[in-house]
Short mmCIF file of C-alpha atoms in Angstrom, two decimals:
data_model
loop_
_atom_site.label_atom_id
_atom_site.label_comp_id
_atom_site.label_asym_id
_atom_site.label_seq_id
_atom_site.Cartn_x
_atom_site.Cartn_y
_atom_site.Cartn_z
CA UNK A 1 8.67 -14.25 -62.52
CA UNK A 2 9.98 -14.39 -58.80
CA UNK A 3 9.29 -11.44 -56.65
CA UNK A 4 12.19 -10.17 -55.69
CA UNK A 5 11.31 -9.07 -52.36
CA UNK A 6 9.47 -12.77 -51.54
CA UNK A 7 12.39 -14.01 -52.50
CA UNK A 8 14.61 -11.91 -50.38
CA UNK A 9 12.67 -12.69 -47.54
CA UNK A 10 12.62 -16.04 -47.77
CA UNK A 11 16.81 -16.33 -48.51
CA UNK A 12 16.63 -13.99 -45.33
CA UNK A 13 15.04 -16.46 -43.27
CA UNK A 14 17.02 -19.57 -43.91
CA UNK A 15 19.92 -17.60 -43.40
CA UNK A 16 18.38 -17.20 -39.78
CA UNK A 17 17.27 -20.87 -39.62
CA UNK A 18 20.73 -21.85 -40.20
CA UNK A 19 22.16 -19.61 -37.10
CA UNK A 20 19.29 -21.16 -35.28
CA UNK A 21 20.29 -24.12 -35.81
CA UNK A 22 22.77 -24.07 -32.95
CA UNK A 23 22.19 -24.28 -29.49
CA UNK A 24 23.64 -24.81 -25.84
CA UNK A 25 24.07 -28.64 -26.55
CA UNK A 26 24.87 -28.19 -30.17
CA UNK A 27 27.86 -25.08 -30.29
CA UNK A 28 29.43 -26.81 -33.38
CA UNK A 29 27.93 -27.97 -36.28
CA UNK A 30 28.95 -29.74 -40.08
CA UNK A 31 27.43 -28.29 -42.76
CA UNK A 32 25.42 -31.14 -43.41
CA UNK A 33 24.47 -31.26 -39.92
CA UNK A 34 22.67 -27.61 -40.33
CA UNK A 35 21.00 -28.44 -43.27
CA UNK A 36 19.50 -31.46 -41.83
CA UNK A 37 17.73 -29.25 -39.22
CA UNK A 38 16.40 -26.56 -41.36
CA UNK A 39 15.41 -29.23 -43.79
CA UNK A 40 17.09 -27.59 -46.42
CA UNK A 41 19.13 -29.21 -49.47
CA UNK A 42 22.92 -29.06 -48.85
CA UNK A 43 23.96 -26.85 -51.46
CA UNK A 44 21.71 -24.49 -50.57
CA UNK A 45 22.82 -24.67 -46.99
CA UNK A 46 26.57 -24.33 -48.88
CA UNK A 47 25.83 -21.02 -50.48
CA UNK A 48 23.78 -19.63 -47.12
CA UNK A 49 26.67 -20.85 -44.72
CA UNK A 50 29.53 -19.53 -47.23
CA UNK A 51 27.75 -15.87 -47.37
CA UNK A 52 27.23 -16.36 -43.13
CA UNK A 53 31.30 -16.80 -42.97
CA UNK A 54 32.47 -14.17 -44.93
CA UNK A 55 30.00 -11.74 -42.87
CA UNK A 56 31.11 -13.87 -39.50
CA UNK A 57 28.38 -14.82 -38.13
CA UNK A 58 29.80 -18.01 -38.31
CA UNK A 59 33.23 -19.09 -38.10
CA UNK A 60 34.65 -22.74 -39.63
CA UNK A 61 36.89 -24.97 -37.71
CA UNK A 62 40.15 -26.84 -39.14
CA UNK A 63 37.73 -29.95 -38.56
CA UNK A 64 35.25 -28.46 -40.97
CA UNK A 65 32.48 -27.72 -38.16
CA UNK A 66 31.32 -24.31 -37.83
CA UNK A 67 30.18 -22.46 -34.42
CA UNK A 68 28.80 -19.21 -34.07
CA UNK A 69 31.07 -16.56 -35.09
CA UNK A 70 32.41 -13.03 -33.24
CA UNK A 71 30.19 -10.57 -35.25
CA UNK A 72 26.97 -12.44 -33.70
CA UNK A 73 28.32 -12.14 -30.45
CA UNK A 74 29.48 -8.63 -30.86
CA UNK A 75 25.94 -7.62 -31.91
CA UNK A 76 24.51 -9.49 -29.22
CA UNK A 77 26.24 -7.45 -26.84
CA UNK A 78 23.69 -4.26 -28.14
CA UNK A 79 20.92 -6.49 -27.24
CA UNK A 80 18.83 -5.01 -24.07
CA UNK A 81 17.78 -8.64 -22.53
CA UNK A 82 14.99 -8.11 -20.34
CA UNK A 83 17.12 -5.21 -18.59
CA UNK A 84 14.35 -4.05 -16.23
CA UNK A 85 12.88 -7.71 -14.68
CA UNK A 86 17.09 -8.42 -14.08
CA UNK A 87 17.84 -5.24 -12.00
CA UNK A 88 14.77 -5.86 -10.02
CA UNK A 89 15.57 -9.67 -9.09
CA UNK A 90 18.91 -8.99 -8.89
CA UNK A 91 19.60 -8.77 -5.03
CA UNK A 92 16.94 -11.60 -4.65
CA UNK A 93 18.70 -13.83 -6.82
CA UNK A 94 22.06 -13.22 -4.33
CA UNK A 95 20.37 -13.78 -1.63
CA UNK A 96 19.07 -16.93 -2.47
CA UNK A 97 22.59 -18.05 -3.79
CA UNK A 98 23.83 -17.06 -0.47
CA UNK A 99 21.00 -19.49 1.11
CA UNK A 100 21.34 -22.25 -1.09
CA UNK A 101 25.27 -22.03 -2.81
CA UNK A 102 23.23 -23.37 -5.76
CA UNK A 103 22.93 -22.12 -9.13
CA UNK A 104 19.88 -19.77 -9.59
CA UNK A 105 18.33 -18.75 -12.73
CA UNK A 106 15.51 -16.58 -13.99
CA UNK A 107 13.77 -16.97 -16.96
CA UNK A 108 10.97 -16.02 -19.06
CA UNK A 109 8.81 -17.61 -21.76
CA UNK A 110 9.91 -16.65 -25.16
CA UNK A 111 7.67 -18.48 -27.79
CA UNK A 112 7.86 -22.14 -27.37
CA UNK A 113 11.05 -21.69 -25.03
CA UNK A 114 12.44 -20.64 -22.03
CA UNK A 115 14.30 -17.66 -22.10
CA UNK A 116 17.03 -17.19 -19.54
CA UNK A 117 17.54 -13.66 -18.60
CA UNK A 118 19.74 -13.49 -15.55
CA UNK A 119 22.25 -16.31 -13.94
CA UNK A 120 24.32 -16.61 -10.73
CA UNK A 121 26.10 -19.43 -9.97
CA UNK A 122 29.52 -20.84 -8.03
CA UNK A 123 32.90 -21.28 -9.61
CA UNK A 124 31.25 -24.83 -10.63
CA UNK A 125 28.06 -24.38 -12.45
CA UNK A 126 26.37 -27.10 -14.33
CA UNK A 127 27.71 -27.72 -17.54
CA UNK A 128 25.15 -28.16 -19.80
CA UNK A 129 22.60 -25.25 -18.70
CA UNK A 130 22.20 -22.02 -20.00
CA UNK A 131 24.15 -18.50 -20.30
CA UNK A 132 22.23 -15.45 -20.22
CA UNK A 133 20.11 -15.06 -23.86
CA UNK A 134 20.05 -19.18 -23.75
CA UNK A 135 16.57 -20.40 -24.92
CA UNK A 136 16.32 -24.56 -23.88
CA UNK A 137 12.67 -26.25 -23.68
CA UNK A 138 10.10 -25.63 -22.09
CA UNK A 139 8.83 -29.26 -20.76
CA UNK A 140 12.40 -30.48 -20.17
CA UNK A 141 13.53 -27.67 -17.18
CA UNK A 142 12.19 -27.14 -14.00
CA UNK A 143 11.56 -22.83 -15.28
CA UNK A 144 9.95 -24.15 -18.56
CA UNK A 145 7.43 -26.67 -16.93
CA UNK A 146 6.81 -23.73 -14.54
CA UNK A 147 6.16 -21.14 -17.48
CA UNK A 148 3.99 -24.03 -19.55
CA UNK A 149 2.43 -24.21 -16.94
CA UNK A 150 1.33 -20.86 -17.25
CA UNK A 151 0.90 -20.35 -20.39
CA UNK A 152 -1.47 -19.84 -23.07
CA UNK A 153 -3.56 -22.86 -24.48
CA UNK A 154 -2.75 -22.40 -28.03
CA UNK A 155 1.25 -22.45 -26.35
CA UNK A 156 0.60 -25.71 -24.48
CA UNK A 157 -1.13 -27.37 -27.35
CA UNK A 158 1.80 -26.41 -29.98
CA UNK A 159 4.59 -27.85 -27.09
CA UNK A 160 2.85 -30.67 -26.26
CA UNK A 161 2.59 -31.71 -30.10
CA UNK A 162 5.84 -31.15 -30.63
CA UNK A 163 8.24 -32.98 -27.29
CA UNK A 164 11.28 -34.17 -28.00
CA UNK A 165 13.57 -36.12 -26.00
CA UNK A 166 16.57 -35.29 -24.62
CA UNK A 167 17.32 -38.32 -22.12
CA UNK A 168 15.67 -41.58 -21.30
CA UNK A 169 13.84 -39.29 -18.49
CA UNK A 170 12.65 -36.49 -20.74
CA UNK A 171 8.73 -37.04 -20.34
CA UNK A 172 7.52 -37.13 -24.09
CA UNK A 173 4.10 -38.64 -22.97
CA UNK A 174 1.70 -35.62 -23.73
CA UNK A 175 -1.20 -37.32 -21.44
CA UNK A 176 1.47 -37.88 -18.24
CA UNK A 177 2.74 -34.65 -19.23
CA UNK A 178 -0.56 -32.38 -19.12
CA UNK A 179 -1.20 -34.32 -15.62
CA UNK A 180 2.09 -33.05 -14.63
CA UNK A 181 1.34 -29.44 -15.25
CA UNK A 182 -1.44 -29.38 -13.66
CA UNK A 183 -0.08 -30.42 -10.64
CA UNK A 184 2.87 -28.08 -10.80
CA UNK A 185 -0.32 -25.02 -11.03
CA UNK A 186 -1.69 -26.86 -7.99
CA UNK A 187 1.03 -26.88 -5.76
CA UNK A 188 2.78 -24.08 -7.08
CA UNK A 189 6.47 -25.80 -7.99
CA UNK A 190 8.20 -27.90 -10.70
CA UNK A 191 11.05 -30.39 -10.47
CA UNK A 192 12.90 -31.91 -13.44
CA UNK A 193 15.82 -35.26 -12.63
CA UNK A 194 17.82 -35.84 -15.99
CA UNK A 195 15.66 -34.62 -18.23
CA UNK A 196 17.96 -31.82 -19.96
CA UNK A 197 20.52 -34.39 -19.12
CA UNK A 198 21.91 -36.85 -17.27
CA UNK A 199 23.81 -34.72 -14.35
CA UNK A 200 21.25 -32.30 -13.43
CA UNK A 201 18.51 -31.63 -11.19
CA UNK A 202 16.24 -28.77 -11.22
CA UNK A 203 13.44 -27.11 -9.05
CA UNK A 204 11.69 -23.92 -9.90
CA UNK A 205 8.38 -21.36 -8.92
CA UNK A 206 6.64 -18.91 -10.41
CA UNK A 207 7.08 -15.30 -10.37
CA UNK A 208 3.77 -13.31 -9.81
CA UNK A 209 3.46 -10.34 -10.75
CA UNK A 210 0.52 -7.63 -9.51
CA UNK A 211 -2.25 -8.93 -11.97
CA UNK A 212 -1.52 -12.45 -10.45
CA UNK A 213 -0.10 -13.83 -13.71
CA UNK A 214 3.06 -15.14 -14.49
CA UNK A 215 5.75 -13.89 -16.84
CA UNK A 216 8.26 -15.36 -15.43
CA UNK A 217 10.26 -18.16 -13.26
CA UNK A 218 12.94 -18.60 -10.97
CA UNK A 219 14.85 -21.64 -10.39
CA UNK A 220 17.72 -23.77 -9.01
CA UNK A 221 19.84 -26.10 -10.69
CA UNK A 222 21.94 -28.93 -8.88
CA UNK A 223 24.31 -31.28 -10.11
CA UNK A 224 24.27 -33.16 -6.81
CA UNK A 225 21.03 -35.75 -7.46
CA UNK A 226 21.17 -37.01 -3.85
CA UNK A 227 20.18 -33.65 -2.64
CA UNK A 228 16.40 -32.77 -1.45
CA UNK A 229 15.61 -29.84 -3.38
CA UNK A 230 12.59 -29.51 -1.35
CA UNK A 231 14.61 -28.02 1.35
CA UNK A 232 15.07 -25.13 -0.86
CA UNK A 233 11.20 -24.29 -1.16
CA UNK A 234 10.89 -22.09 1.12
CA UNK A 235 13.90 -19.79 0.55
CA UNK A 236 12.39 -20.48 -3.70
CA UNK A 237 9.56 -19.20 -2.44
CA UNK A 238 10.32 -16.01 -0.41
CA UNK A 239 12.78 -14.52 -3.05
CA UNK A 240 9.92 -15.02 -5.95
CA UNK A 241 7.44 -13.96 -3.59
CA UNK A 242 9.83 -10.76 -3.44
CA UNK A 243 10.48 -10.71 -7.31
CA UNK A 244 6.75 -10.26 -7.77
CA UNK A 245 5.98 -7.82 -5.28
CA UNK A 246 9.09 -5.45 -6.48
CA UNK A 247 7.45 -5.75 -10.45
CA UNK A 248 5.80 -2.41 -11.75
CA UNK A 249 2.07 -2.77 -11.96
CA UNK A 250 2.19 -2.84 -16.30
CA UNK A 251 3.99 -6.25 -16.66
CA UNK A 252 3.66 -6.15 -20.55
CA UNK A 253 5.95 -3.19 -20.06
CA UNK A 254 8.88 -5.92 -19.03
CA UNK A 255 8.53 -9.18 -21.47
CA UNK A 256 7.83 -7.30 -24.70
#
C-alpha cells in the first residue's frame, strides 16, 4: 500500500519541478514542453499543470502556452531576498552605475546557480539578463564563474558534470573550463562574450567579506561588445572592495 505522506511528497515536488521548469529565457511554456524537462509523462504533467491553474500559479495563454501565473508573483512579493547584503551595496552599486552608465548586478551563489539579489541599470538594460530573484548558470555569467570560482569542491565537481550550452561560445569543455577558474582566482576577475547569449558581455569580481571568503559577486553587463570592459576594473574593484568592508563580521548571517 502507498504511503500516503511519500506520496504526497513526491506529487508535491513535481508540482515544484513543473514551476521550475521556467526560467528568464523560457517565460512560456506548452505543456509538453514542461513535461519534457521534469522528465515526467504528459498526463501526469496534465493533471499537475491543471491543479497549478486553478490555484494560479500558472496561467494558460489563448496559444495554449502557459507562463507563470499572478499568485506566484504575489507570494513572491513576501519573499525577504537577501534584504541585508542589498541595503549594504546599495549606494555602491549607484555609484558605480554613475561611473560606468552600465548595468550592475549583485549576486550570490544559490545551489548550482547564481542568484541575483539586487539590479540597477539604464532605461536600456540587456534583454536577456536577470530581474531580481533570477537564478541563470553559474559557468555561463561573468558573477557565476566568479562564485564557481569560489566555491565548494563538491559544487564545482556537480557544475562541471553537468554544462550545458547556451551559445556556440558557452565553454562546455570541463578541462578548458577548470583552467579558466583558476585563473579568474588568480587574477581576481571573470569575463564572459556571448555565452548567456549572443548580445552580451559581462565582467565581474568578488565580494570579500571579513573572513576573506566570498559569498558573493558584483558585476557589469554590456550589450556594446566593442567596449573594453577592462576599463571598468578599477571602479569593479573599489565598489566590491567597499561591499566587503561594509559586511558584518558573521557572513552566514546574510546568505542563509
Amino acid at each position: 500500500m502507498t504511503d500516503p505522506k511519500t506520496d504526497g511528497t513526491s506529487v508535491a515536488r513535481r508540482a515544484l519541478d513543473l514551476l521550475s521548469a521556467f526560467d528568464v529565457r523560457s517565460r512560456r511554456l506548452t505543456l509538453s514542453e514542461m513535461a519534457a524537462r521534469c522528465n515526467l509523462p504528459v498526463p501526469t504533467a496534465y493533471r499537475l499543470v491543471k491543479v497549478l491553474t486553478e490555484w494560479g500559479a500558472l496561467e494558460r495563454g489563448s496559444d495554449r502556452r502557459y507562463e507563470i501565473g499572478r499568485r506566484v508573483w504575489e507570494l513572491g512579493l513576501l519573499a525577504d531576498v537577501q534584504t541585508e547584503i542589498r541595503q549594504i551595496a546599495a549606494p555602491f552599486l549607484q555609484d558605480l552605475f554613475v561611473a560606468t552608465r552600465e548595468a550592475v548586478y549583485l549576486a550570490v551563489r544559490q545551489g548550482k546557480s547564481a542568484l541575483y539579489v539586487d539590479r540597477l541599470t539604464g532605461r536600456v538594460a540587456p534583454k536577456v539578463y536577470a530581474n531580481v530573484g533570477s537564478r541563470l548558470p553559474l559557468h555561463a555569467t561573468g558573477v557565476g564563474k566568479v562564485l564557481l570560482a569560489h566555491s565548494p569542491e563538491d559544487v564545482t565537481e556537480d557544475v562541471l558534470a553537468h554544462l550545458r550550452q547556451y551559445t556556440p561560445y558557452t565553454g562546455v569543455d570541463q578541462a578548458k573550463l577548470r583552467r579558466e577558474l583558476a585563473v579568474v582566482r588568480q587574477r581576481g576577475f571573470a569575463r564572459t562574450m556571448q555565452e548567456l547569449d549572443m548580445s552580451t558581455a559581462s565582467i565581474a569580481v568578488p565580494i570579500f567579506d571579513s573572513d576573506g571568503l566570498v559569498e558573493s559577486a558584483l558585476g557589469l553587463v554590456t550589450s556594446d561588445l566593442r567596449k573594453d570592459l577592462s576599463r571598468v576594473l578599477p571602479a569593479l574593484h573599489v565598489a566590491a572592495q567597499g561591499i566587503g568592508r561594509s559586511l558584518p563580521p558573521r557572513h552566514g548571517d546574510l546568505f542563509t
